[in-house]
Amino acid sequence: MDWDGDGLNDLVVGQGSNSSGSVQVFSNNGNGTVSDPFYVYIESGEPIKSSSGSAFIQILDFVPDGRFDLLVGMGSSTSSEYTLVFENDPDTWVPPYNPVFLEPDTLTSVGVKINHGPSCSWIGDLDNDGFPDLVVSDYHKCFFFYQGTGPMGTMDFAEQDTLRTPSGVIVTGDTPHPCLCDWDGDGDLDLLTGNNYYPDTQRSSSGIFLFRNTIYAGVDPQVPQPQVQIEIAVTSPVVSTVEITVEESISGPFLLSIFSIDGRRVYSRECFIEGSGMFHQQLDVTFLPPGLYTVVVEAGKSTASTGFVILP
């Protein structure tokens, strides 16, 4: 991302070590090299650092104002740390510059601080309900799901759940790092994750894993709707009463509408196809002036239409 507003993409890193973690930036020099790293600071003049372990970051506009913020998970395998949001200081937002952030806010679940050690986190609308959700992983190799309760910027999330596949809870190698992205381009967010190594008895392998959204518990896959074959017959021309016959390949409800020649819906009614597969109605149309009209039937994602004329 362009951290310093000079039109070049820079490298922003959540840095880890055995003693402390930090957020650092490598500025793009524009010639295939980057600068020495420098710390990211908060308004007190202190760098963003964790007391131990690592700092895992996501850059996003969490408080929607056009300025990017930082979601930072901190900690180690031996201490619990919170998931923090560092909001960009609006008083310093005059690009190009190296931004300064406000004191952090702690994300909560039903009013209780979200506490994992270490806390690798990512925010995105995983369940497609319009509210951003929080996914947090920890040293125990699991992914915890906190459903969003409001628009971006809402600090409090719903109760903790776990992400799972039909075969059980998702478990990858030690300290997995979640990233929510639309990997397969189908319009919803998938889980892309890397990890340090497999369980402690092995400590030899690492990997990158993709879990597609449709396999998550609580997120139902889209089941294709069967195509409904519709046939409509109407009497035409008519004076006061029109006979409408609808035949469908699948029984169930449908919407019957009549539109005038200028596109106005002048009549609408929900109807039902019985087991016989046929619907028949004589409709009084004396409330409509003479002219050309269209009958439209909508059943699921299928539609059919035909026209008729009302004489003076």
Coordinates of C-alpha atoms in Angstrom, one line a residue:
M1 CA 0.0 0.0 0.0
D2 CA 1.0 3.7 -0.4
W3 CA 1.9 4.4 3.2
D4 CA 3.5 7.8 2.7
G5 CA 1.4 9.2 -0.2
D6 CA 4.1 9.4 -2.8
G7 CA 2.4 7.2 -5.4
L8 CA 4.5 4.2 -4.7
N9 CA 3.5 1.0 -2.9
D10 CA 5.4 0.5 0.4
L11 CA 5.8 -2.6 2.6
V12 CA 4.0 -2.7 6.0
V13 CA 5.1 -5.5 8.2
G14 CA 3.9 -6.9 11.5
Q15 CA 7.3 -7.8 13.0
G16 CA 7.9 -10.6 15.5
S17 CA 10.7 -11.8 17.6
N18 CA 11.3 -13.8 20.8
S19 CA 11.1 -10.7 22.9
S20 CA 8.7 -8.2 21.3
G21 CA 6.6 -7.4 18.3
S22 CA 6.1 -4.2 16.4
V23 CA 4.6 -2.6 13.3
Q24 CA 7.3 -1.4 10.8
V25 CA 7.3 0.2 7.3
F26 CA 9.8 -0.2 4.5
S27 CA 9.4 2.8 2.1
N28 CA 9.6 2.2 -1.6
N29 CA 12.6 4.0 -3.1
G30 CA 11.2 3.7 -6.6
N31 CA 14.3 1.9 -8.0
G32 CA 13.5 -1.7 -6.9
T33 CA 14.8 -1.2 -3.4
V34 CA 13.2 -0.2 0.0
S35 CA 14.4 1.9 2.8
D36 CA 15.5 0.7 6.2
P37 CA 12.5 -0.1 8.4
F38 CA 11.0 2.4 10.8
Y39 CA 8.4 2.0 13.5
V40 CA 4.8 3.1 13.4
Y41 CA 4.0 5.5 16.2
I42 CA 0.9 6.5 18.2
E43 CA 0.2 10.1 19.3
S44 CA 2.0 9.7 22.6
G45 CA 5.3 9.2 20.7
E46 CA 5.5 5.5 21.5
P47 CA 5.9 3.0 18.7
I48 CA 3.2 0.3 18.3
K49 CA 4.8 -2.7 20.0
S50 CA 3.6 -5.8 21.8
S51 CA 5.1 -6.8 25.1
S52 CA 6.2 -10.2 23.7
G53 CA 6.0 -12.3 20.6
S54 CA 4.6 -10.8 17.5
A55 CA 2.3 -8.1 16.0
F56 CA -0.1 -9.4 13.3
I57 CA -1.7 -6.6 11.2
Q58 CA -4.5 -5.8 8.8
I59 CA -4.7 -2.4 7.1
L60 CA -8.3 -1.2 6.6
D61 CA -10.6 1.8 6.9
F62 CA -12.1 0.5 10.2
V63 CA -13.6 3.8 11.3
P64 CA -15.0 4.9 7.9
D65 CA -13.5 8.3 7.1
G66 CA -11.3 7.7 4.1
R67 CA -8.2 7.2 6.3
F68 CA -6.6 3.8 6.8
D69 CA -6.5 2.3 10.3
L70 CA -4.6 -0.7 11.7
L71 CA -6.1 -3.9 13.2
V72 CA -3.3 -5.4 15.3
G73 CA -3.3 -8.7 17.2
M74 CA -0.4 -9.1 19.6
G75 CA 1.0 -11.6 22.0
S76 CA 2.9 -14.9 22.3
S77 CA 2.2 -18.5 23.2
T78 CA 2.7 -17.8 26.9
S79 CA 0.6 -14.6 27.3
S80 CA -2.9 -13.5 26.4
E81 CA -3.2 -10.3 24.3
Y82 CA -6.1 -8.4 22.9
T83 CA -7.2 -7.6 19.4
L84 CA -6.7 -3.8 19.0
V85 CA -7.7 -1.1 16.5
F86 CA -5.4 1.8 16.0
E87 CA -7.4 4.7 14.4
N88 CA -5.5 7.1 12.2
D89 CA -5.1 10.5 13.8
P90 CA -7.3 12.9 11.8
D91 CA -5.2 15.8 12.9
T92 CA -2.2 14.5 11.0
W93 CA -4.0 13.3 7.8
V94 CA -2.3 15.6 5.3
P95 CA -0.7 13.4 2.6
P96 CA 2.0 12.8 1.8
Y97 CA 3.2 11.9 5.3
N98 CA 4.0 9.0 7.7
P99 CA 0.8 8.7 9.6
V100 CA 0.4 8.7 13.4
F101 CA -2.3 6.7 15.2
L102 CA -4.5 7.3 18.2
E103 CA -4.3 5.2 21.3
P104 CA -5.8 1.8 20.6
D105 CA -9.3 0.6 21.2
T106 CA -9.9 -3.0 22.2
L107 CA -12.5 -5.1 20.3
T108 CA -15.0 -6.8 22.5
S109 CA -17.4 -9.7 22.3
V110 CA -20.7 -9.1 24.1
G111 CA -18.9 -6.4 26.1
V112 CA -15.9 -8.6 27.1
K113 CA -12.4 -8.0 25.6
I114 CA -11.5 -10.4 22.9
N115 CA -8.5 -12.2 24.4
H116 CA -6.3 -14.7 22.6
G117 CA -2.6 -15.4 22.8
P118 CA -1.3 -14.7 20.3
S119 CA -4.1 -12.9 18.5
C120 CA -3.9 -13.2 14.7
S121 CA -7.0 -11.5 13.3
W122 CA -8.8 -10.3 10.2
I123 CA -12.1 -8.4 9.6
G124 CA -14.4 -9.0 6.7
D125 CA -18.1 -9.8 6.0
L126 CA -17.8 -13.6 6.1
D127 CA -21.5 -14.4 6.4
N128 CA -22.7 -11.9 3.8
D129 CA -25.1 -10.1 6.2
G130 CA -23.8 -6.6 5.5
F131 CA -21.9 -6.3 8.8
P132 CA -18.1 -7.0 9.0
D133 CA -17.1 -10.0 11.1
L134 CA -13.9 -10.8 13.0
V135 CA -11.9 -14.0 12.6
V136 CA -9.2 -14.6 15.2
S137 CA -6.8 -17.5 15.4
D138 CA -4.4 -18.4 18.3
Y139 CA -1.6 -20.7 19.3
H140 CA -4.0 -23.6 19.5
K141 CA -4.4 -23.8 15.7
C142 CA -8.1 -23.0 15.7
F143 CA -10.1 -20.1 14.1
F144 CA -12.6 -18.2 16.2
F145 CA -15.5 -16.4 14.5
Y146 CA -17.2 -13.3 16.0
Q147 CA -20.2 -12.2 14.0
G148 CA -20.5 -8.5 13.4
T149 CA -23.3 -6.6 15.1
G150 CA -23.1 -3.3 13.2
P151 CA -21.4 -1.5 10.4
M152 CA -17.7 -1.0 10.0
G153 CA -16.4 0.8 13.1
T154 CA -18.6 -1.2 15.6
M155 CA -16.2 -2.3 18.3
D156 CA -18.5 -4.9 19.9
F157 CA -19.1 -8.3 18.2
A158 CA -21.4 -11.3 19.0
E159 CA -20.4 -14.3 21.0
Q160 CA -17.5 -16.5 20.0
D161 CA -18.0 -19.4 17.6
T162 CA -15.5 -21.6 15.7
L163 CA -15.1 -22.0 12.0
R164 CA -15.6 -25.5 10.8
T165 CA -16.0 -27.7 7.7
P166 CA -18.6 -30.5 7.5
S167 CA -15.9 -32.8 8.9
G168 CA -15.3 -30.7 12.0
V169 CA -13.5 -27.7 13.4
I170 CA -10.8 -26.2 11.1
V171 CA -7.4 -26.9 12.6
T172 CA -4.2 -26.0 10.8
G173 CA -0.6 -25.7 11.9
D174 CA 0.6 -23.6 14.8
T175 CA -0.4 -19.9 15.0
P176 CA -2.3 -19.7 11.7
H177 CA -2.6 -16.3 10.1
P178 CA -6.1 -15.7 8.7
C179 CA -6.8 -13.6 5.6
L180 CA -10.3 -13.2 4.3
C181 CA -10.5 -12.7 0.5
D182 CA -12.7 -13.6 -2.4
W183 CA -10.2 -16.2 -3.7
D184 CA -12.5 -17.9 -6.2
G185 CA -14.3 -14.8 -7.4
D186 CA -17.8 -16.0 -6.5
G187 CA -18.8 -12.9 -4.5
D188 CA -18.2 -14.1 -0.9
L189 CA -15.1 -14.2 1.3
D190 CA -12.9 -17.3 1.6
L191 CA -10.4 -18.1 4.3
L192 CA -6.8 -18.1 3.2
T193 CA -4.3 -19.0 5.9
G194 CA -0.6 -19.8 6.5
N195 CA 1.0 -21.3 9.5
N196 CA 4.4 -21.7 11.2
Y197 CA 4.4 -25.5 11.6
Y198 CA 2.2 -28.5 12.3
P199 CA 1.5 -29.7 15.9
D200 CA 4.3 -29.7 18.4
T201 CA 5.2 -33.3 17.9
Q202 CA 6.3 -32.6 14.3
R203 CA 7.6 -29.0 14.2
S204 CA 8.8 -29.5 10.6
S205 CA 6.2 -28.3 8.1
S206 CA 4.5 -25.1 7.1
G207 CA 1.9 -24.5 4.5
I208 CA -0.8 -22.3 3.0
F209 CA -4.4 -23.5 3.1
L210 CA -7.6 -22.3 1.4
F211 CA -11.1 -22.9 2.9
R212 CA -13.9 -21.9 0.5
N213 CA -16.8 -20.0 2.1
T214 CA -19.5 -22.5 1.3
I215 CA -18.2 -25.1 3.6
Y216 CA -18.4 -23.0 6.8
A217 CA -21.1 -24.1 9.3
G218 CA -23.7 -21.4 9.5
V219 CA -23.1 -20.2 6.0
D220 CA -25.4 -22.2 3.7
P221 CA -24.2 -22.9 0.2
Q222 CA -26.4 -21.5 -2.6
V223 CA -28.6 -24.2 -3.9
P224 CA -29.6 -23.7 -7.6
Q225 CA -33.3 -23.0 -8.0
P226 CA -35.0 -25.4 -10.4
Q227 CA -36.1 -23.8 -13.6
V228 CA -39.9 -23.5 -13.8
Q229 CA -41.6 -24.0 -17.2
I230 CA -44.4 -21.5 -17.5
E231 CA -47.2 -21.2 -20.1
I232 CA -49.8 -18.4 -20.1
A233 CA -53.0 -18.2 -22.2
V234 CA -55.4 -15.2 -22.1
T235 CA -58.5 -14.3 -24.1
S236 CA -58.0 -11.3 -26.3
P237 CA -59.5 -8.9 -27.2
V238 CA -61.8 -8.5 -24.2
V239 CA -64.3 -5.9 -23.0
S240 CA -64.9 -6.5 -19.3
T241 CA -63.5 -9.9 -18.3
V242 CA -60.2 -11.6 -19.3
E243 CA -59.6 -15.3 -18.8
I244 CA -56.1 -16.2 -17.6
T245 CA -54.7 -19.7 -17.6
V246 CA -51.3 -20.5 -16.2
E247 CA -49.6 -23.9 -16.4
E248 CA -46.3 -24.6 -14.6
S249 CA -44.0 -27.6 -14.4
I250 CA -43.7 -27.2 -10.6
S251 CA -46.5 -26.6 -8.2
G252 CA -46.2 -23.7 -5.8
P253 CA -46.7 -19.9 -5.4
F254 CA -46.3 -17.4 -8.2
L255 CA -46.9 -13.7 -8.7
L256 CA -49.4 -12.6 -11.3
S257 CA -49.1 -9.0 -12.5
I258 CA -50.6 -6.9 -15.3
F259 CA -48.7 -4.0 -16.8
S260 CA -50.0 -1.1 -18.9
I261 CA -48.3 -0.2 -22.2
D262 CA -46.3 2.5 -20.4
G263 CA -44.8 0.0 -18.0
R264 CA -47.0 0.7 -14.9
R265 CA -48.0 -2.3 -12.8
V266 CA -51.8 -1.9 -12.6
Y267 CA -52.6 -5.2 -11.0
S268 CA -50.7 -7.7 -8.8
R269 CA -51.7 -10.8 -6.9
E270 CA -49.9 -13.8 -5.4
C271 CA -51.4 -17.0 -6.7
F272 CA -50.7 -20.7 -6.2
I273 CA -50.4 -23.6 -8.6
E274 CA -52.0 -26.7 -7.3
G275 CA -50.9 -30.3 -7.8
S276 CA -52.7 -30.4 -11.1
G277 CA -50.2 -27.9 -12.5
M278 CA -52.8 -25.4 -13.7
F279 CA -54.3 -22.1 -12.5
H280 CA -57.4 -20.6 -14.1
Q281 CA -59.0 -17.3 -13.3
Q282 CA -61.7 -14.9 -14.8
L283 CA -60.6 -11.4 -13.9
D284 CA -62.9 -8.4 -14.1
V285 CA -60.9 -5.6 -15.9
T286 CA -63.6 -2.9 -16.0
F287 CA -61.3 -0.8 -13.7
L288 CA -58.8 -0.5 -16.6
P289 CA -59.2 1.8 -19.6
P290 CA -59.1 0.4 -23.1
G291 CA -55.6 -0.4 -24.4
L292 CA -52.8 -2.9 -24.7
Y293 CA -51.7 -4.8 -21.5
T294 CA -49.1 -7.4 -20.6
V295 CA -49.7 -10.3 -18.2
V296 CA -46.5 -11.4 -16.4
V297 CA -46.0 -14.5 -14.2
E298 CA -43.0 -14.8 -11.9
A299 CA -42.2 -18.1 -10.2
G300 CA -38.8 -18.3 -8.5
K301 CA -36.3 -17.0 -11.1
S302 CA -38.5 -17.9 -14.0
T303 CA -40.9 -15.5 -15.8
A304 CA -43.3 -15.6 -18.7
S305 CA -45.5 -13.0 -20.3
T306 CA -48.1 -12.5 -22.9
G307 CA -50.3 -9.6 -24.1
F308 CA -54.0 -8.8 -24.4
V309 CA -56.2 -5.9 -25.6
I310 CA -59.2 -4.3 -23.8
L311 CA -61.6 -2.9 -26.2
P312 CA -63.7 0.3 -25.6

